[in-house]
Coordinates of C-alpha atoms in Angstrom, one line a residue:
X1 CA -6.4 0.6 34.2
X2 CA -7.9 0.7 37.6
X3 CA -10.8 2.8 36.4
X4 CA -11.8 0.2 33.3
X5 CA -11.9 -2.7 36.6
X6 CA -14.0 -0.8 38.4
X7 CA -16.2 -0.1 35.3
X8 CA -16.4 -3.6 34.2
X9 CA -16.8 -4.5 38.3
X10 CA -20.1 -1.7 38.1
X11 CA -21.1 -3.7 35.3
X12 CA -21.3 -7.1 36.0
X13 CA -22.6 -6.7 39.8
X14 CA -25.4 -4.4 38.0
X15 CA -26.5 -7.4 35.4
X16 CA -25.9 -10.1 37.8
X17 CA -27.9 -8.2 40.8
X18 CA -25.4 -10.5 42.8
X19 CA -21.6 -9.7 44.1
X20 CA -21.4 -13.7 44.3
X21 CA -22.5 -14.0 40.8
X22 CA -20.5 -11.0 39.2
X23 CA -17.5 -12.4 41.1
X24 CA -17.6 -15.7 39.1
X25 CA -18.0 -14.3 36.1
X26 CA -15.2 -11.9 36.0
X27 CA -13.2 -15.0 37.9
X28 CA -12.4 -13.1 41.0
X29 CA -13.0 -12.9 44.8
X30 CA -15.7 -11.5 45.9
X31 CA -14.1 -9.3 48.3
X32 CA -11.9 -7.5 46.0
X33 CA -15.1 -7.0 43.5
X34 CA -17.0 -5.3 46.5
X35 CA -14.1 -3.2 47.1
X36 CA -13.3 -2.0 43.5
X37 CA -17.6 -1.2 43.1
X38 CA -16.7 0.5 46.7
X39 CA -13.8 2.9 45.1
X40 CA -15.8 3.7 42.3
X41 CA -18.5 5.2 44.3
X42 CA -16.1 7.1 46.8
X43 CA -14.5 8.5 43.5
X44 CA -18.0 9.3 42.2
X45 CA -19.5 11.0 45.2
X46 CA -22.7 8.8 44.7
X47 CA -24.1 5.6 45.7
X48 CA -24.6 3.1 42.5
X49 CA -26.6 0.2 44.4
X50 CA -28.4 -0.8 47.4
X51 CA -27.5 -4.1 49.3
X52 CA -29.7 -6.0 50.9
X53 CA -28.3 -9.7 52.1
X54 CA -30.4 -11.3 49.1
X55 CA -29.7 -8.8 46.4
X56 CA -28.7 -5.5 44.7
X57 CA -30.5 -3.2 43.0
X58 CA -29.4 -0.1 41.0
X59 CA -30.1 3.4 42.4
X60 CA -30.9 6.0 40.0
X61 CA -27.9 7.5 39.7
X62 CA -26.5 3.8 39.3
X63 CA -29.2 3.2 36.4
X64 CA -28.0 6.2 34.8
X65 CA -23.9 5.6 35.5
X66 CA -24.7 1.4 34.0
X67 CA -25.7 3.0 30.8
X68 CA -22.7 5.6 30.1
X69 CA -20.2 2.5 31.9
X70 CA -21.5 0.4 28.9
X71 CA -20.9 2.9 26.9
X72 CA -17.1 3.4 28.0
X73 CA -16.4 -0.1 27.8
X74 CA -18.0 -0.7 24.3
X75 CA -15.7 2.0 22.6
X76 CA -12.1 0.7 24.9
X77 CA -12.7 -2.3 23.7
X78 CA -13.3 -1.1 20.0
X79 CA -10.3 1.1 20.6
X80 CA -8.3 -1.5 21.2
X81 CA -9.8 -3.8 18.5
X82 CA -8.6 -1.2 16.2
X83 CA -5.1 -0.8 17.8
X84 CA -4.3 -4.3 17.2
X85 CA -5.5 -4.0 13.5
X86 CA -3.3 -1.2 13.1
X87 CA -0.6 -3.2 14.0
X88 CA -0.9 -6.0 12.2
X89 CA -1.2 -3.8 9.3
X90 CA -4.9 -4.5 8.5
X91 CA -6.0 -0.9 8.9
X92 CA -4.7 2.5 7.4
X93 CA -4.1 4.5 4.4
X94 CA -1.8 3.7 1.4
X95 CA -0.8 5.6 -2.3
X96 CA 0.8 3.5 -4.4
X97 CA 2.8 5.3 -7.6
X98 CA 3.6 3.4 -11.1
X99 CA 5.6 3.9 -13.8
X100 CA 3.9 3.2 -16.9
X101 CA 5.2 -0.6 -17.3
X102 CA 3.8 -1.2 -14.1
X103 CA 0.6 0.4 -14.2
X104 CA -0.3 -2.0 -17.4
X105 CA 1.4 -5.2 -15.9
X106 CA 1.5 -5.1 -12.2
X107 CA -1.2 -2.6 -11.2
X108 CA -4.3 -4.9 -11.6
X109 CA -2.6 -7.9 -10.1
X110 CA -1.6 -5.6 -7.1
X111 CA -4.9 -3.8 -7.1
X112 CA -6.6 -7.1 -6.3
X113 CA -3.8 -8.9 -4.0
X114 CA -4.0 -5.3 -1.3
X115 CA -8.0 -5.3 -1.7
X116 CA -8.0 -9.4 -0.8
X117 CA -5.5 -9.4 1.7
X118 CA -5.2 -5.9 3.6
X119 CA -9.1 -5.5 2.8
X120 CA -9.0 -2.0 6.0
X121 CA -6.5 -0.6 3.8
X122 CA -7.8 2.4 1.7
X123 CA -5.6 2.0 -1.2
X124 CA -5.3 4.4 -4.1
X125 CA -3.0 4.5 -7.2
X126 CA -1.3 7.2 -9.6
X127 CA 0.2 5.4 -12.6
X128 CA 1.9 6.7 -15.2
X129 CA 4.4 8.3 -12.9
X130 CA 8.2 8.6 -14.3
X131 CA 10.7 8.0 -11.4
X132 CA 11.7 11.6 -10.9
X133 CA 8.2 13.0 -10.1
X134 CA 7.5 9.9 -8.0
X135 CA 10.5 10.2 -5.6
X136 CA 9.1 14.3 -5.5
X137 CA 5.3 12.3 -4.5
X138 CA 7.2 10.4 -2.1
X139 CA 9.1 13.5 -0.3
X140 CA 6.0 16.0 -0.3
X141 CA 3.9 12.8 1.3
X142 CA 1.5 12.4 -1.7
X143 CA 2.7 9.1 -2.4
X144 CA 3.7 6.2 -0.1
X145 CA 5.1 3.9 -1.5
X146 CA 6.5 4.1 -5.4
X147 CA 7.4 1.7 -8.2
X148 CA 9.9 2.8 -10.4
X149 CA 13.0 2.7 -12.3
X150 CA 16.6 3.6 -10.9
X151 CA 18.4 5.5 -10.0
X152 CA 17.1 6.8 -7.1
X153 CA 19.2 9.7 -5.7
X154 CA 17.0 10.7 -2.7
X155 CA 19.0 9.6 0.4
X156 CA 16.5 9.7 2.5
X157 CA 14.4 6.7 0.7
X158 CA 14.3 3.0 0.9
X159 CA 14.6 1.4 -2.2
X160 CA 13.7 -2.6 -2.4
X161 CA 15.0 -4.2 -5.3
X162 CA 11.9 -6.1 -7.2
X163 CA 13.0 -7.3 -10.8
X164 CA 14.7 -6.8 -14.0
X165 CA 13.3 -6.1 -17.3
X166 CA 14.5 -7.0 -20.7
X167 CA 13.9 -4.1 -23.3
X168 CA 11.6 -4.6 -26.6
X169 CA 11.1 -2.2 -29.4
X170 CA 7.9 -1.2 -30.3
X171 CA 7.2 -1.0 -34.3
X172 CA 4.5 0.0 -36.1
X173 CA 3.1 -2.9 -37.8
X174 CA 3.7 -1.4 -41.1
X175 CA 7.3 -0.9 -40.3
X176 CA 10.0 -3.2 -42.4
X177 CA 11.0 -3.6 -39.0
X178 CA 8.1 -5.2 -38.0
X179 CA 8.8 -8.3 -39.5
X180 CA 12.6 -9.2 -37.8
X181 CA 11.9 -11.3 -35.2
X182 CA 14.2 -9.7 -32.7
X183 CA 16.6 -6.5 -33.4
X184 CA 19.8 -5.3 -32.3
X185 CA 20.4 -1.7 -31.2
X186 CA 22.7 -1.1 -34.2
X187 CA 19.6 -1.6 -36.0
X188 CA 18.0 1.5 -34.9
X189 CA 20.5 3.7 -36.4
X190 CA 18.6 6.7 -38.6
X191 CA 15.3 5.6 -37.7
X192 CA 13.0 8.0 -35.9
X193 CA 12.4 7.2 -32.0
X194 CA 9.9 8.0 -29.5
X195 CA 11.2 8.4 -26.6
X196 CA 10.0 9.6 -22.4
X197 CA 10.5 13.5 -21.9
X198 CA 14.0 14.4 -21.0
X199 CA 13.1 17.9 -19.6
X200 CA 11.4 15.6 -16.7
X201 CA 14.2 13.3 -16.1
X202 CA 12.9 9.9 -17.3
X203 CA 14.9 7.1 -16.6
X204 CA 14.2 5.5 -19.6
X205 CA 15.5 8.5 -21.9
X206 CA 18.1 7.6 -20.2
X207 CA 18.8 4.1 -21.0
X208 CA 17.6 4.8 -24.4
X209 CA 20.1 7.4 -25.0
X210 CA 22.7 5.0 -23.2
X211 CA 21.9 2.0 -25.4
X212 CA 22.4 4.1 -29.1
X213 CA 25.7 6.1 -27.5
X214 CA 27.0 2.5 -27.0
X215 CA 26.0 1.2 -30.0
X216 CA 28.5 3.8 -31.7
X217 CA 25.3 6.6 -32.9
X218 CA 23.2 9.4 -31.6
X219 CA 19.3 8.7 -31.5
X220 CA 16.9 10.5 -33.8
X221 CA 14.5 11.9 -32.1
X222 CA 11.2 12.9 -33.2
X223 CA 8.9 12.8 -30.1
X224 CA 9.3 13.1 -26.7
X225 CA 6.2 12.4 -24.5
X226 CA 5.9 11.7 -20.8
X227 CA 3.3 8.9 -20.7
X228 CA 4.3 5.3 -22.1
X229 CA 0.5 5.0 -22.9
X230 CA 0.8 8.0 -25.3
X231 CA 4.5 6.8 -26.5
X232 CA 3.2 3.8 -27.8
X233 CA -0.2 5.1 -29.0
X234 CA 2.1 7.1 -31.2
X235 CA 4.1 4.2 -32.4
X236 CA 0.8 2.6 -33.6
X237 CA 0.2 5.9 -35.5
X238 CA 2.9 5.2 -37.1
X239 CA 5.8 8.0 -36.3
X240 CA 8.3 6.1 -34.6
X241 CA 10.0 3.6 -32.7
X242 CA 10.0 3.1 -29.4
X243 CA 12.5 1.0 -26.8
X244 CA 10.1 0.1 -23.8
X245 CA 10.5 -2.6 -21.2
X246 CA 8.9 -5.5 -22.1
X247 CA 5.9 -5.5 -19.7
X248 CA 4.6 -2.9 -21.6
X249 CA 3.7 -5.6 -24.1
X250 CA 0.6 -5.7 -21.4
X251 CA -0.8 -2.8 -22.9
X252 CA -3.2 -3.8 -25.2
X253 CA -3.2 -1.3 -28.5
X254 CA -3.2 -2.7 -32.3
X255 CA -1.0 -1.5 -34.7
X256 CA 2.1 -2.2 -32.9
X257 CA 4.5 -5.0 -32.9
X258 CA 6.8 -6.0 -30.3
X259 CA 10.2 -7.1 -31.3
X260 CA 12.9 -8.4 -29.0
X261 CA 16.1 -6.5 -28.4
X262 CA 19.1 -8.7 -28.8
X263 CA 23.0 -8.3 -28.3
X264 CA 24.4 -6.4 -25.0
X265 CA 21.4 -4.8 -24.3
X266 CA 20.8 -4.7 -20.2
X267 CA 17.9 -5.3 -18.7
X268 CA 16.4 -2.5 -16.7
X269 CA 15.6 -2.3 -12.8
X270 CA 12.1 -2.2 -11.4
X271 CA 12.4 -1.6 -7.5
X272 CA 10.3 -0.1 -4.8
X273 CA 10.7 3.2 -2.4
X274 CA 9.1 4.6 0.6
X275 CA 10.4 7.2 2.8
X276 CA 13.1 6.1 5.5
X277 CA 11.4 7.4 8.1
X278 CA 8.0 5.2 7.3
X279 CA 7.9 1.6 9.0
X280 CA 3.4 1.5 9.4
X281 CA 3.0 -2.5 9.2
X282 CA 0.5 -1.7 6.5
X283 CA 3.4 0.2 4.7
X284 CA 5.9 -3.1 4.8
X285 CA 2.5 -5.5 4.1
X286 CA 1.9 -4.0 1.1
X287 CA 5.6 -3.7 0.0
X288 CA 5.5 -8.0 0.8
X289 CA 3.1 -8.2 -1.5
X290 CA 5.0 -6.2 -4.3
X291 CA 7.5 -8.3 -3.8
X292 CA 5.8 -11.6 -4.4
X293 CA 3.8 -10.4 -7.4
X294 CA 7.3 -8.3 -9.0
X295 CA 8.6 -12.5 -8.0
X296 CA 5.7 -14.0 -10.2
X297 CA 4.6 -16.1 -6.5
X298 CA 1.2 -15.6 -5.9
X299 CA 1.9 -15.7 -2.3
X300 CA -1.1 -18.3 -1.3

């Protein structure tokens, strides 16, 4: 730090064209102010200023040095500006993953929460992300922090708890189902489902699969897609059923009719993961503000 006194030593005694003067403005002696412009030009090989007993004056080579010094000084304090930013999570660069209830109900809340409140952040999004292929995103780096359903098997992950979802059905609205106003798993027996891929692991396949075993049946099966945009797109074409969480109600498509599911039907998990390893302050901000929005506060 030596070198950035003498620089901002050089700097004010060449403004000021007075050692008295410089030294009141940087709040120091005048002595040691003489003595750090004096080091500077031993170190330099060349004399900055001339002295006379009523003032100084810049050589040419001092002229040229003030310009550069400025310079210096400009970007250290920029650097350090930018330092503090950083670490106060202002600053930095941030991938968000969804899973499909998310990107409908909690993306464009989120979206505008990280753009007004971490506005340095460059934040991008991949929704429509099942929970297998997101903790893969978050191993490989591609993603940095992930919203998903359990479970989440990679050790070497964080997982914040957010919420729990209560599961809906969506009908067709030509459907004799449509018109119950809420159903019970049993009630789902023989009829054809829609249902997330289970070659890609889906979480939901899962519980879906889970729910009908319990209920004392196997599922009928007809489709198995991977996005729960296209699942209930195909449920307003009419070929199935599907068992979604209930922000997917978000999603706004017509020909489809939400029903409630009733009985001992659990709710299913929404949580958060990063990488174990990853504690950036813009990382955790954003995760805070997950966590209020998952909450329902608005965090204001």
């Amino acid at each position: 730090m030596d070198s950035l006194r003498q620089l901002r030593s050089f700097i004010a005694v060449a403004e000021e064209r007075h050692f008295g003067r410089a030294a009141e403005r940087l709040h120091i002696a005048q002595p040691p102010l003489s003595q750090q412009v004096r080091r500077l030009e031993a170190e330099l090989g060349v004399e900055l200023l001339t002295r006379t007993t009523r003032r100084v004056d810049l050589t040419p080579a001092g002229a040229a040095y003030l310009v550069r010094a400025r310079g210096i000084l400009a970007a250290v304090e920029d650097a350090a500006h930018e330092a503090r930013r950083a670490a106060a999570g202002v600053v930095g660069h941030l991938t968000v993953g969804c899973v499909g209830s998310v990107t409908y109900s909690l993306l464009p809340a989120l979206a505008r929460r990280l753009s007004e409140g971490l506005p340095g952040v460059d934040v991008s999004f991949r929704g429509e992300m099942l929970a297998a292929d997101q903790q893969e995103a978050l191993r490989q780096g591609a993603v940095d922090l992930a919203l998903l359903r359990p479970p989440v098997t990679d050790g070497t992950l964080t997982v914040t708890p957010l919420r729990e979802d209560r599961l809906v059905a969506a009908v067709p609205d030509d459907h004799p189902l449509a018109g119950r106003r809420r159903l019970r798993v049993a009630d789902l027996q023989g009829v054809e489902l829609l249902v997330h891929a289970s070659e890609r692991r889906s979480a939901m396949y899962d519980v879906v699969r889970g729910l009908c075993r319990d209920a004392g049946f196997e599922p009928t099966v007809r489709h198995e897609v991977g996005e729960t945009s296209t699942l209930v797109t195909l449920v307003a074409g009419g070929l199935g059923i599907a068992v979604v969480p209930e922000p997917v109600r978000a999603l706004p498509l017509g020909g489809v009719t939400y029903v409630p599911l009733v009985g001992p039907v659990p709710r299913v998990a929404l949580v958060a993961a990063h990488r174990a390893a990853r504690d950036e302050p813009h990382l955790l901000a954003a995760l805070d503000v997950v966590r209020q929005l998952a909450a329902g506060r608005s965090g204001r």
